[in-house]
Coordinates of C-alpha atoms (C1' of nucleotides) in Angstrom, one line a residue:
Chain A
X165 CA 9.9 15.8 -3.4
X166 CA 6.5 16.2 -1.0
X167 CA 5.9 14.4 1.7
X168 CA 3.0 14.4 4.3
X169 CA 4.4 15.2 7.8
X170 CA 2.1 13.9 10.5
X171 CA 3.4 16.1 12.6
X172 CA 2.3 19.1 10.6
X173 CA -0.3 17.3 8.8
X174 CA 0.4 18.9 5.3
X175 CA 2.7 17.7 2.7
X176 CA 6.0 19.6 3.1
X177 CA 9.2 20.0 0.9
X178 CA 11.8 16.9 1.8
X179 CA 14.7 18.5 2.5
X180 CA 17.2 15.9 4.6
X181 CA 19.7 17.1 6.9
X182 CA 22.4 15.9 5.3
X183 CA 23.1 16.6 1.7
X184 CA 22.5 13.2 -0.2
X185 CA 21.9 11.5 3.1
X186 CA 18.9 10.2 4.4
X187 CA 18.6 8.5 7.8
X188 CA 15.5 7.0 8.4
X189 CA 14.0 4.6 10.4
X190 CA 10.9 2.0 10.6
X191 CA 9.3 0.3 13.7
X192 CA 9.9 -3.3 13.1
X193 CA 8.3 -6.4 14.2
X194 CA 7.7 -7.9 17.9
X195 CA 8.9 -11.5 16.9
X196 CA 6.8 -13.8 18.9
X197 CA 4.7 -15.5 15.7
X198 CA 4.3 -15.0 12.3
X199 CA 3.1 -11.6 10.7
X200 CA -0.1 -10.7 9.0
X201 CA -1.1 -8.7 6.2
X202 CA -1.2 -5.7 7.9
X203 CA 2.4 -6.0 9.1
X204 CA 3.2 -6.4 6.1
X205 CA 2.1 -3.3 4.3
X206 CA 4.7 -0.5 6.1
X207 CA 7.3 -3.2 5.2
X208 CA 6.2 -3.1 1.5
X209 CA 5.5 0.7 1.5
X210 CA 8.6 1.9 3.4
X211 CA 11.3 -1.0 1.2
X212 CA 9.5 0.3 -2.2
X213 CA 9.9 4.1 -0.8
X214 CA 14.0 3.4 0.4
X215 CA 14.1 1.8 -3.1
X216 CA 12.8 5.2 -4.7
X217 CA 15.2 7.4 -2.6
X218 CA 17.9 5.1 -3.7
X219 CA 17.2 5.9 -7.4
X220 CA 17.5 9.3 -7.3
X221 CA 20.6 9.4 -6.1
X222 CA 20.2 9.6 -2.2
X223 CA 22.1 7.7 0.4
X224 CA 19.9 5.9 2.2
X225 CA 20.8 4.8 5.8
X226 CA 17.8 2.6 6.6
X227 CA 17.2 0.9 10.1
X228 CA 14.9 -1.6 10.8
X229 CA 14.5 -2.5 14.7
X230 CA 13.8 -6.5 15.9
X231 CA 12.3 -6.1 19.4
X232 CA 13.3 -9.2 20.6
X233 CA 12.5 -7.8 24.6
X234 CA 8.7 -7.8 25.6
X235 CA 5.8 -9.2 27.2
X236 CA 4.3 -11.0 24.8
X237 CA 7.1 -12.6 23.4
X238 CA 7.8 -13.9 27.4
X239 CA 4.6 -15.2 27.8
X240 CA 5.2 -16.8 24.4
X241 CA 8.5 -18.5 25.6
X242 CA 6.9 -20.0 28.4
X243 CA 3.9 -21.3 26.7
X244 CA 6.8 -22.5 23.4
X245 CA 8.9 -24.1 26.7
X246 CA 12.2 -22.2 25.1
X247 CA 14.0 -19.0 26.7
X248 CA 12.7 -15.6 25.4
X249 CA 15.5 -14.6 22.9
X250 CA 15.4 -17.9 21.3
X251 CA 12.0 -18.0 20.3
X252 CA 12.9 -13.8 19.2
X253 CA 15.2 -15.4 17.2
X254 CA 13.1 -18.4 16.0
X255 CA 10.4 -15.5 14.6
X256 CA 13.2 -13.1 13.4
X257 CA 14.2 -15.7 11.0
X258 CA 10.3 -16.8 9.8
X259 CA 9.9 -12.5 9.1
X260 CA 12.7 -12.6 7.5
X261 CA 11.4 -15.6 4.9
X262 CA 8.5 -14.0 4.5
X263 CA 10.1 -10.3 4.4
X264 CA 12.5 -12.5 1.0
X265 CA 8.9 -13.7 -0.1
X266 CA 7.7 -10.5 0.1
X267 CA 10.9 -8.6 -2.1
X268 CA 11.3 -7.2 1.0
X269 CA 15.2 -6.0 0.8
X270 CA 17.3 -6.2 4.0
X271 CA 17.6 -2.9 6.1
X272 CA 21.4 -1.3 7.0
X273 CA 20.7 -2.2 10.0
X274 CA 18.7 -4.6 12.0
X275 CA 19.5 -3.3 15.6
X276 CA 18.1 -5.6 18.4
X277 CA 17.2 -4.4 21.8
X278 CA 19.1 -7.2 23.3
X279 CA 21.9 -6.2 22.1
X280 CA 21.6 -2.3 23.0
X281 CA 20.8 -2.9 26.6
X282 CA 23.5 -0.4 27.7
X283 CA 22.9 2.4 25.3
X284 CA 19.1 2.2 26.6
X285 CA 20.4 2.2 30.3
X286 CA 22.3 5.1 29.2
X287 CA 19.8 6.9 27.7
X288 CA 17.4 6.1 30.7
X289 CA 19.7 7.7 33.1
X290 CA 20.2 10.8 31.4
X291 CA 16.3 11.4 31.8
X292 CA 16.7 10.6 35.1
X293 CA 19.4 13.5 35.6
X294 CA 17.4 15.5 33.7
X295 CA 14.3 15.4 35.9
X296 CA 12.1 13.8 32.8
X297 CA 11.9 10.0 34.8
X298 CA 12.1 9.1 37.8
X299 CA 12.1 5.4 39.4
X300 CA 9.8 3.4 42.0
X301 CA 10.5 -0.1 43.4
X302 CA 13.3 -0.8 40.4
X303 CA 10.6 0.6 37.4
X304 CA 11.7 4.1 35.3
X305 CA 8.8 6.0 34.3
X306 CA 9.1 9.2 31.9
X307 CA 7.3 12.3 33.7
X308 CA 4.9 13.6 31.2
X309 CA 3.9 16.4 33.5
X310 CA 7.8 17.6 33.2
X311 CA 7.7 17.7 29.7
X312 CA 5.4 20.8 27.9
X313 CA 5.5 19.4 24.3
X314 CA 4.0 16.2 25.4
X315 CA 1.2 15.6 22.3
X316 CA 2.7 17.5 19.8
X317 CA 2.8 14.9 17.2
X318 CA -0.4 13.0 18.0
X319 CA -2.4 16.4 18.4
X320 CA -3.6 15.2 21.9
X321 CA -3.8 17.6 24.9
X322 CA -2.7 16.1 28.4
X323 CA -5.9 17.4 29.9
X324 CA -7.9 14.6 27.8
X325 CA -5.6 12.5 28.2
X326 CA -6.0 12.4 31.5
X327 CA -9.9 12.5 31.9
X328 CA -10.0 9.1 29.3
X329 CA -6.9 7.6 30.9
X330 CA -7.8 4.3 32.5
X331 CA -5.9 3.5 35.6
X332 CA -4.8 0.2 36.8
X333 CA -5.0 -0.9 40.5
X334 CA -2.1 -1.2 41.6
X335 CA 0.1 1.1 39.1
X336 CA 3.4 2.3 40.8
X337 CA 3.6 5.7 38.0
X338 CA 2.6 8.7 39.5
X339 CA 0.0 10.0 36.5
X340 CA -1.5 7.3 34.3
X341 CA 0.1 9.3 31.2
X342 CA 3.8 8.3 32.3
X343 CA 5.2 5.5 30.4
X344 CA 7.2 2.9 31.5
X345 CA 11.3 3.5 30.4
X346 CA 12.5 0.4 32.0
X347 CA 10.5 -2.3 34.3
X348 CA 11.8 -4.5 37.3
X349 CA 12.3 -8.0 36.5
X350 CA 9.9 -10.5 37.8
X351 CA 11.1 -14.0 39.1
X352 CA 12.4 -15.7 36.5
X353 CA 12.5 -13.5 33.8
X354 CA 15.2 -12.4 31.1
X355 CA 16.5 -9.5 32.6
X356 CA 19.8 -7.3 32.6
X357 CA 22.0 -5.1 35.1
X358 CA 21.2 -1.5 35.6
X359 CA 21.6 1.1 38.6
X360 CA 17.9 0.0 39.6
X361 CA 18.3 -3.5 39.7
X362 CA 17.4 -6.3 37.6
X363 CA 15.3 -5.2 34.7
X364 CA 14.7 -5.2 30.8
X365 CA 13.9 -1.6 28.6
X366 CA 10.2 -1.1 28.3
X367 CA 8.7 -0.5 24.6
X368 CA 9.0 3.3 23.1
X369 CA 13.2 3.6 24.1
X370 CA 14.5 0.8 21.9
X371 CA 13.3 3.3 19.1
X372 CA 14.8 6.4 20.4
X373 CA 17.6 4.4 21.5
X374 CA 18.8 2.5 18.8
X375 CA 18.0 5.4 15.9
X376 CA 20.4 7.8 17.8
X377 CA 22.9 4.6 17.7
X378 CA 23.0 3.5 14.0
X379 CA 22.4 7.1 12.8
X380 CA 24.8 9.0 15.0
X381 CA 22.9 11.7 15.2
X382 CA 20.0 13.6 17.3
X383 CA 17.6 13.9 14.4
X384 CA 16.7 11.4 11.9
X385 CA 14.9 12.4 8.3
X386 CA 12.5 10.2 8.1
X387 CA 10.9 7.7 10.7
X388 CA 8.1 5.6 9.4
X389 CA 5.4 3.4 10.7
X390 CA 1.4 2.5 11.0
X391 CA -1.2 4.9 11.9
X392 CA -1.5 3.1 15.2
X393 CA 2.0 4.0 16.2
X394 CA 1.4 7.7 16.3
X395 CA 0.0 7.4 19.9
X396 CA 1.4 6.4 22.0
X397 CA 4.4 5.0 20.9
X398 CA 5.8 7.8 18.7
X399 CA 4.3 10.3 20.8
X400 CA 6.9 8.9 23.9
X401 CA 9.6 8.6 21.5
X402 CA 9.5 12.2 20.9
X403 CA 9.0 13.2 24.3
X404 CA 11.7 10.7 25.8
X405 CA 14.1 12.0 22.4
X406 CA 13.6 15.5 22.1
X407 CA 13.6 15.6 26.7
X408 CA 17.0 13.9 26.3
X409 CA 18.4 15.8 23.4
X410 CA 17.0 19.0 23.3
X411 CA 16.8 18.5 19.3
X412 CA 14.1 18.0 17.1
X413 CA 13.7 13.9 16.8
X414 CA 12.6 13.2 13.3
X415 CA 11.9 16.0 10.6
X416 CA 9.6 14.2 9.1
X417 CA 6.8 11.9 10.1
X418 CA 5.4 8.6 7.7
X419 CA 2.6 7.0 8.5
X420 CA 1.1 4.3 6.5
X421 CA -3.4 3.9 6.6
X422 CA -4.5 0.2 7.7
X423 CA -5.3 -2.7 5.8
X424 CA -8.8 -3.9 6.9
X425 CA -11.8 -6.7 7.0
X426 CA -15.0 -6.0 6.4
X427 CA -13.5 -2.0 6.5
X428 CA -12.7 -3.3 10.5
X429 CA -9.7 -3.0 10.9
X430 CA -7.5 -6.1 11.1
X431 CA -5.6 -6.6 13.8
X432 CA -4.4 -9.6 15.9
X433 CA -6.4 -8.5 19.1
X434 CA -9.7 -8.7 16.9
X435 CA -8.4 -12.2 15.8
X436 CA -9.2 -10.8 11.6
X437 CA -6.1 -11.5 10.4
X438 CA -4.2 -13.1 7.8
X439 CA -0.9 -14.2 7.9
X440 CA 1.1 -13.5 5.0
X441 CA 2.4 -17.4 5.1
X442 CA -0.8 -18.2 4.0
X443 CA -1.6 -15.4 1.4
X444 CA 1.6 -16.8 -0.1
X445 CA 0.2 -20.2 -0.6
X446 CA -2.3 -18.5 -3.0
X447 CA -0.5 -15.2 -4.6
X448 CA 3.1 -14.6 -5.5
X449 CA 4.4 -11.9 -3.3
X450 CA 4.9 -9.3 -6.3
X451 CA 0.8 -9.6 -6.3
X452 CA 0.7 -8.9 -2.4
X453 CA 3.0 -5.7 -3.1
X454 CA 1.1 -4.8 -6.3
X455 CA -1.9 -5.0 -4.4
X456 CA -0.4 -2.6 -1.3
X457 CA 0.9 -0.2 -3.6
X458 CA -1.9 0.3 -6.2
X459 CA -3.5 2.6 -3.3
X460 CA -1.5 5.4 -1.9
X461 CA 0.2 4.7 1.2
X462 CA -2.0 6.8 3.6
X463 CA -5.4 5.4 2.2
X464 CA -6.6 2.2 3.9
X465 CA -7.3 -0.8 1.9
X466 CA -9.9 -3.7 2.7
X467 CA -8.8 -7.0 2.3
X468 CA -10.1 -10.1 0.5
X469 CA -9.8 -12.9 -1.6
X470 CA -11.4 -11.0 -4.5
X471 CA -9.3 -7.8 -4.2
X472 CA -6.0 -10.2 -4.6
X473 CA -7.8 -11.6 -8.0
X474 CA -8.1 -8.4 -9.1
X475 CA -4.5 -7.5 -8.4
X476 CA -2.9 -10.0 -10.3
X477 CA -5.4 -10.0 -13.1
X478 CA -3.6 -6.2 -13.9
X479 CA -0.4 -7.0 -12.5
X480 CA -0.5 -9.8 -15.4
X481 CA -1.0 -7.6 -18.2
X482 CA 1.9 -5.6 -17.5
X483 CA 4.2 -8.7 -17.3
X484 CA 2.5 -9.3 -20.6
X485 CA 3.5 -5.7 -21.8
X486 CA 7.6 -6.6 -20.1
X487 CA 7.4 -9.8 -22.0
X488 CA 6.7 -8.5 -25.3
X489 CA 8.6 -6.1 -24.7
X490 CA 11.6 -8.6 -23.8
X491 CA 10.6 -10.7 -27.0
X492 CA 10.6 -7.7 -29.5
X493 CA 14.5 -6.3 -28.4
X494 CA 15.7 -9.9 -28.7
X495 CA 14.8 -9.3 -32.4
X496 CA 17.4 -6.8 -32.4
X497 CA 15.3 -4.8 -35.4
X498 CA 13.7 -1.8 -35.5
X499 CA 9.6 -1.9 -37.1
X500 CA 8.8 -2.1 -40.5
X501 CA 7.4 1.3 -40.0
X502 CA 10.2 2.5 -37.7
X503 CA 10.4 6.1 -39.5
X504 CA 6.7 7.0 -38.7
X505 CA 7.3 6.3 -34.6
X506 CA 5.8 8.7 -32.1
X507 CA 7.1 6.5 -29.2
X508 CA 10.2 8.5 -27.8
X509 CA 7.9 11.6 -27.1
X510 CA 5.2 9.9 -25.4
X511 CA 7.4 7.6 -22.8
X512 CA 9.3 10.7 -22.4
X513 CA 6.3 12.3 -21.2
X514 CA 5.3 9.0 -19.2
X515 CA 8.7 9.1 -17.2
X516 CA 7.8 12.5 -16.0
X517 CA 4.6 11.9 -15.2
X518 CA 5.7 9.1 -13.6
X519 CA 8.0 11.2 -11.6
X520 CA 5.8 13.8 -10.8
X521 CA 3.9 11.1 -9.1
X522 CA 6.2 9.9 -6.9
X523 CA 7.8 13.2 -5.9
X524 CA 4.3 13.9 -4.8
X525 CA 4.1 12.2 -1.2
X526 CA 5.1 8.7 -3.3
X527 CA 2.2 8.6 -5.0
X528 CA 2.6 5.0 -6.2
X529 CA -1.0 4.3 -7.0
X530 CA -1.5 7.0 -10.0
X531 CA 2.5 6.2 -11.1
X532 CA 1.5 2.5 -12.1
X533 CA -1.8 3.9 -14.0
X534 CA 1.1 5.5 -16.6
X535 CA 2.3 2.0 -17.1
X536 CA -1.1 0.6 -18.5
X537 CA -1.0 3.8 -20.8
X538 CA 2.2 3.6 -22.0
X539 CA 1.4 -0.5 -22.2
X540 CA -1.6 0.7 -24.6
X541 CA 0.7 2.5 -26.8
X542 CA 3.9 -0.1 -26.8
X543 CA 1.5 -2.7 -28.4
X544 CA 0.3 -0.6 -30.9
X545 CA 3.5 0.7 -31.9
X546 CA 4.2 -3.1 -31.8
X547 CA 1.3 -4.1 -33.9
X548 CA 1.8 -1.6 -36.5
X549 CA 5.6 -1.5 -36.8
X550 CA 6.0 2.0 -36.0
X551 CA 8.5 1.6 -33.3
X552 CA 12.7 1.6 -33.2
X553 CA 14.7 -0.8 -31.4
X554 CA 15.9 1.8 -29.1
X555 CA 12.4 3.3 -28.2
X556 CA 11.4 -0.3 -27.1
X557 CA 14.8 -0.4 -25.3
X558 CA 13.9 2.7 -23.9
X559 CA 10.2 1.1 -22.9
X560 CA 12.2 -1.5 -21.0
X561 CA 14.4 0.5 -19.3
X562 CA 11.6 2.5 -17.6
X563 CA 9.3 -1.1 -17.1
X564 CA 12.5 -2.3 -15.4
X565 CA 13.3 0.2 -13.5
X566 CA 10.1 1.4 -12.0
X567 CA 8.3 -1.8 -12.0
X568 CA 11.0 -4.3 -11.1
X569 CA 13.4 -2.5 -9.0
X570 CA 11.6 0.0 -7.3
X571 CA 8.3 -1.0 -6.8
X572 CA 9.4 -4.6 -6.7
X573 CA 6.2 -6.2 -8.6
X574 CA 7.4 -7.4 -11.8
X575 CA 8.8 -9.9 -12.7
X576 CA 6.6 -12.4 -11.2
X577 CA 5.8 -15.9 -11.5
X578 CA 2.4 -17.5 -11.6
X579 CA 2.2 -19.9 -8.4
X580 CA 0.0 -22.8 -10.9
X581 CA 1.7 -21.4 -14.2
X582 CA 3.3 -23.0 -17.1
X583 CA 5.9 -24.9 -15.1
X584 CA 3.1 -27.4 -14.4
X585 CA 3.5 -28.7 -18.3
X586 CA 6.4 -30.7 -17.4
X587 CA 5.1 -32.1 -13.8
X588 CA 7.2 -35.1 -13.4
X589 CA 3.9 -37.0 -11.7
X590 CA 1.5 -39.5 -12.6
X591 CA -1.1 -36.8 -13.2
X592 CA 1.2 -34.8 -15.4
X593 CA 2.0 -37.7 -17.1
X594 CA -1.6 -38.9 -17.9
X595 CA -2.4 -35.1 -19.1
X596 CA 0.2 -35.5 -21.7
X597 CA -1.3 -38.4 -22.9
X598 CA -4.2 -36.7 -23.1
X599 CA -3.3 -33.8 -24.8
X600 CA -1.5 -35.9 -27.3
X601 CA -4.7 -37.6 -28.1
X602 CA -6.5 -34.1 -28.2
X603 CA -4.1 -32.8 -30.7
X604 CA -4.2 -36.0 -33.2
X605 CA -8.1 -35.4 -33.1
X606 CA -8.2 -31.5 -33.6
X607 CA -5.2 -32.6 -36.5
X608 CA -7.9 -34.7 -38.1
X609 CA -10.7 -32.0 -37.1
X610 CA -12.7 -34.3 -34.8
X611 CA -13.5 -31.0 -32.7
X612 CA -16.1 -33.1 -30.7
X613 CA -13.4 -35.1 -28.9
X614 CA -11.4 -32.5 -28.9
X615 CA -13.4 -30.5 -27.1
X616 CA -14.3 -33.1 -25.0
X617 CA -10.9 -33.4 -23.3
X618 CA -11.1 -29.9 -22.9
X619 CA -14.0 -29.4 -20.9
X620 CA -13.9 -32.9 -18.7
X621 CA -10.4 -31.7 -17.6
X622 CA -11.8 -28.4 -17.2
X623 CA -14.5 -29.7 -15.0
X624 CA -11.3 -31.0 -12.8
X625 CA -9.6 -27.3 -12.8
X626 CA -7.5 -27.6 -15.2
X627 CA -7.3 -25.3 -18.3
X628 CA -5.8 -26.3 -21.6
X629 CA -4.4 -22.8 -23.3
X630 CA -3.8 -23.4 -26.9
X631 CA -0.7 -21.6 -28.9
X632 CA 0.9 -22.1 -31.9
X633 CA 3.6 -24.3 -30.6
X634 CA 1.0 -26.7 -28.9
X635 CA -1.6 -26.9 -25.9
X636 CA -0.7 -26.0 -23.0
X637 CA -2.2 -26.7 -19.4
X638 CA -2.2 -25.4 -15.6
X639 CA -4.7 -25.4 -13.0
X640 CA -6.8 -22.7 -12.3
Chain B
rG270 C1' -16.5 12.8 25.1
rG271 C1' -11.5 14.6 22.7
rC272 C1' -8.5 14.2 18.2
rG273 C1' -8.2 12.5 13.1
rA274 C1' -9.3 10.2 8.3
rC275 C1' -12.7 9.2 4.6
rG276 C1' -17.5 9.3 1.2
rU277 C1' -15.5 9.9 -6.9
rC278 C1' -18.7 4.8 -12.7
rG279 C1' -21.5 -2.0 -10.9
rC280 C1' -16.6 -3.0 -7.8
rC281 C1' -11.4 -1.1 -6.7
rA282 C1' -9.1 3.6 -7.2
rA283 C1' -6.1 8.6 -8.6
rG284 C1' -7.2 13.6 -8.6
rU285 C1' -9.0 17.3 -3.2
rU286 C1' -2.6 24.1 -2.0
rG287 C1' -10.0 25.9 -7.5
rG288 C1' -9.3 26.2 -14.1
rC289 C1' -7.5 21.9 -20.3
rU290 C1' -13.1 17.1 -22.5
rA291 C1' -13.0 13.6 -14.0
rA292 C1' -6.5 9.1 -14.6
rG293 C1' -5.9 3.8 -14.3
rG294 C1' -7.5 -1.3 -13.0
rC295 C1' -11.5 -5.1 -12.5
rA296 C1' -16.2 -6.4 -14.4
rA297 C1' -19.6 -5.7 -18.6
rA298 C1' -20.8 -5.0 -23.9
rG299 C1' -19.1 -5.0 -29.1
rG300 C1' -14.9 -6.4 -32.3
rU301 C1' -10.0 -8.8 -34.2
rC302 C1' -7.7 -13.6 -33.9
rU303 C1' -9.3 -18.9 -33.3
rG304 C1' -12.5 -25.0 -36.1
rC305 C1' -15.0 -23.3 -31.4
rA306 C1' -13.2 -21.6 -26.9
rA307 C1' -9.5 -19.6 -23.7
rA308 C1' -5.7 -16.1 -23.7
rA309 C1' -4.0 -11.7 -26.1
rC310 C1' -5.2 -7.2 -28.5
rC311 C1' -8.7 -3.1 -30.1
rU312 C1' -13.2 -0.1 -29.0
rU313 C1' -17.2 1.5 -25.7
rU314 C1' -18.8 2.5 -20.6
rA315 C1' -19.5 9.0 -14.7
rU316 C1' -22.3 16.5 -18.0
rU317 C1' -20.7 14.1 -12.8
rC318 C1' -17.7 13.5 -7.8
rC319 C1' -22.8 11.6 -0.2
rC320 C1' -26.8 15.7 0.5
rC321 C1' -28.1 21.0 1.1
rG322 C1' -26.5 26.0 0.9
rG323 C1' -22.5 29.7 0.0
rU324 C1' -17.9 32.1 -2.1
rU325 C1' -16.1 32.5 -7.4
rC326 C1' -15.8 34.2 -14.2
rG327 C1' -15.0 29.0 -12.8
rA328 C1' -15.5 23.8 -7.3
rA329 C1' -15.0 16.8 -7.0
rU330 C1' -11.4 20.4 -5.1
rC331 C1' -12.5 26.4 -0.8
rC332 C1' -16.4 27.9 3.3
rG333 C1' -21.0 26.6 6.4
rG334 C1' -24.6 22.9 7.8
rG335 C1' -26.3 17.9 7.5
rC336 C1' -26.0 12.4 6.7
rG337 C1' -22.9 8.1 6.6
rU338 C1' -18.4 5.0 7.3
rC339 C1' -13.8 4.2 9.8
rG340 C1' -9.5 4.9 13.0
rC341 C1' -6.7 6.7 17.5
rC342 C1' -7.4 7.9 22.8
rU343 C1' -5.6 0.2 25.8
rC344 C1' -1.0 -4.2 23.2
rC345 C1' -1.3 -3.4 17.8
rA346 C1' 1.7 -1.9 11.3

RNA sequence: GGCGACGUCGCCAAGUUGGCUAAGGCAAAGGUCUGCAAAACCUUUAUUCCCCGGUUCGAAUCCGGGCGUCGCCUCCA
């Protein structure tokens, strides 16, 4: 398998450390509100990728970070009137609901930083022995200036950095590069012990921290995140990991492209946002992840209403393709015209493809394109008879396997779909009635009244779908 | 200013370590089915890949120049 290293920016060989093993880790969420869209694509990239590495055959020891310790979610607390790790915990469990809306599967580990205080203190004092950090006035600050690599993985020079740098008044670090390891406690704030004094970890060495923790080792595989991460907060974790260790931090470096507005980016600072809470009033959550994966994980996608419609209008036709195909095995018969099949070569050749794509930097975009070819030639094979049972078996297996466990898009519900036909409410009730009458008139071929029940509930957004059985109705 | 990404059919989008007739989806048009619709299914839809020049037997893919869009450099997925 290829994968595009960030730090090398070229797709490399994946080749994990350990033999059938693969450690890697994925900047989680600050939980102090509810996440957005574009939170919610590394989520849906990095599950569907772990998913992938679990199918062919890898171990996958996958850790997902809570950062339940910072700023924001303090200033949150007091403006919520409830201490700092509750309201963490409050917003841990709302990710986590939309995370199971999402298909989202639970990581091996969810560390939080409130519970690796000591490790980090740990970790923070070995930098200081090593003459990477030293501390002012109860703050740690990593000393980029002792540390050569320092912009390896972002591609920055400290020179620049340095003439762009803004400085704050007031700033106790000696170069506006250093980065804060741990920072004195205010008055009143959540804080813990540590040989300077009341304080709480700054931001980049939970990561470096807690992935040296659940992996038990110097180096992870993989560590993945948004474009936006890469500087600074990456760039620290390697300085602050590879100072302390002496080893190469991660091997190899995933970085998922932003979702955007208006091709502006979305973020929560520009106030663009949507919050998945609400997409999920209007899509099922296998169209939000159909929608993140049709475009290849480094591209950026723009966001909008239409773009959604669009996703589950193809998303639809292959559940169509899984339900026929679901309807044809229960049949338990092979086609009329079984002996004249040319099925088992062609999805033969669409499971490599499919393969090929994903070994090729997960290439999830052009893997689902196979499905609406192979879909093309499952109905016809369908249509005309020329298929076996155990081709169409075999049809399922890969729909199944790709589409549903992997990528996580299929099966899905419609959100206004068929289950409305038995709404147990007045309005349900009175369309029955309704559709009753329709059906005694088309029986008798008075299309005109027929048709006008049609289009007057129409007008009121509801469709009538007629089928063999009977009509049927949902809103649009 | 420094670093980086991108520009492919009306829209979305793959291909970009050079080479079979440039994937796939949406929309559109025609058709099958249907009382008519809808849905479903079938068929059709880029001699051309932002522009100009170059390398090559051969370029969307490589090189040079230009135009345009976006991101990081400050909390951010």
């Amino acid at each position: 398998m290829r994968l595009y290293n960030t730090i090398n920016r070229k797709k490399e060989e994946f080749i994990p450390l350990n033999e059938g093993l693969v450690n890697m880790y994925v900047c989680g969420p600050t939980t102090y509100n509810l996440i957005h869209i574009g939170n919610a694509r590394p989520m849906i990239v990095f599950d569907a990728f772990r998913r992938y590495l679990l199918s062919i055959n890898y171990k996958v020891n996958f850790i997902q970070n809570y950062t339940d310790v910072d700023d924001k979610i303090i200033n949150k607390s007091k403006e919520e009137g409830i201490g700092p790790l509750e309201l963490a915990a409050k917003y841990i469990g709302e990710y986590r609901k939309d995370a199971q809306s999402l298909r989202v599967q639970e990581a091996t580990f969810h560390p939080k930083v409130s519970e690796n205080i000591p490790q980090i203190v740990a970790f923070v004092a070995a930098l200081i022995d090593k003459g990477l950090a030293y501390e002012v006035e109860g703050d740690v600050y990593f000393d980029v200036k002792n540390y050569k690599p320092y912009g390896k993985l972002s591609g920055k020079n400290i020179e620049d950095l340095k003439a762009g740098a803004r400085v704050e008044i007031g700033e106790k670090k000696h170069s506006p590069l250093d980065f804060a390891l741990w920072k004195a406690a205010k008055a009143g704030e959540i804080s813990w012990d540590s040989p300077w004094g009341q304080g709480r970890p700054g931001w980049h060495i939970e990561c470096s921290t807690m992935s040296m923790e659940y992996t038990n080792s110097p180096t992870l595989d993989i560590h993945g995140g948004g474009q936006d991460l890469i500087f600074p907060h990456h760039e620290n974790e390697v300085a602050q990991s590879e100072g302390y260790t002496d080893k190469t931090f991660v091997n190899y470096w995933m970085h998922n492209g932003f979702i955007t507005v208006n091709k502006e980016k979305m973020s929560k600072s520009l106030g663009n946002f949507f919050l998945v809470r609400d997409i999920l009033e209007k899509f099922p959550g296998e169209v939000i992840r159909y929608f993140i994966l049709s475009t290849h994980y480094r591209n950026p996608i723009d966001f909008n209403d239409q773009a959604l419609v669009e996703s589950e209008k193809s998303l639809s036709k292959l559940m169509n393709i899984y339900k026929l195909l679901q309807v044809k095995i229960s049949e338990k018969q092979d086609g009329l015209k079984a002996g004249s099949e040319d099925l088992p070569g062609a999805l033969a050749q669409i499971e490599m493809n499919i393969e090929k794509a994903l070994q090729d930097d997960f290439n999830t975009a052009l893997a689902i394109s196979y499905f609406f070819d192979g879909g093309k030639l499952i109905t016809k094979a369908v249509n005309s008879g020329e298929y076996t049972l155990a081709s169409l078996e075999k049809a399922y297996f890969l729909y199944d396997k790709y589409l549903n466990q992997i990528l996580g898009v299929l099966p899905y519900e419609e959100l206004a779909g068929e289950e409305n036909v038995n709404e147990e409410n007045d309005l349900g009730l009175a369309i029955d009635i309704l559709l009753k009458v329709r059906a005694l008139a088309r029986s008798e071929k008075n299309y005109q009244y027929g048709d006008l029940i049609r289009n007057e509930l129409n007008n009121m957004g509801i469709e009538i779908v007629d089928t063999k059985e009977g009509s049927l109705w949902k809103r649009k």
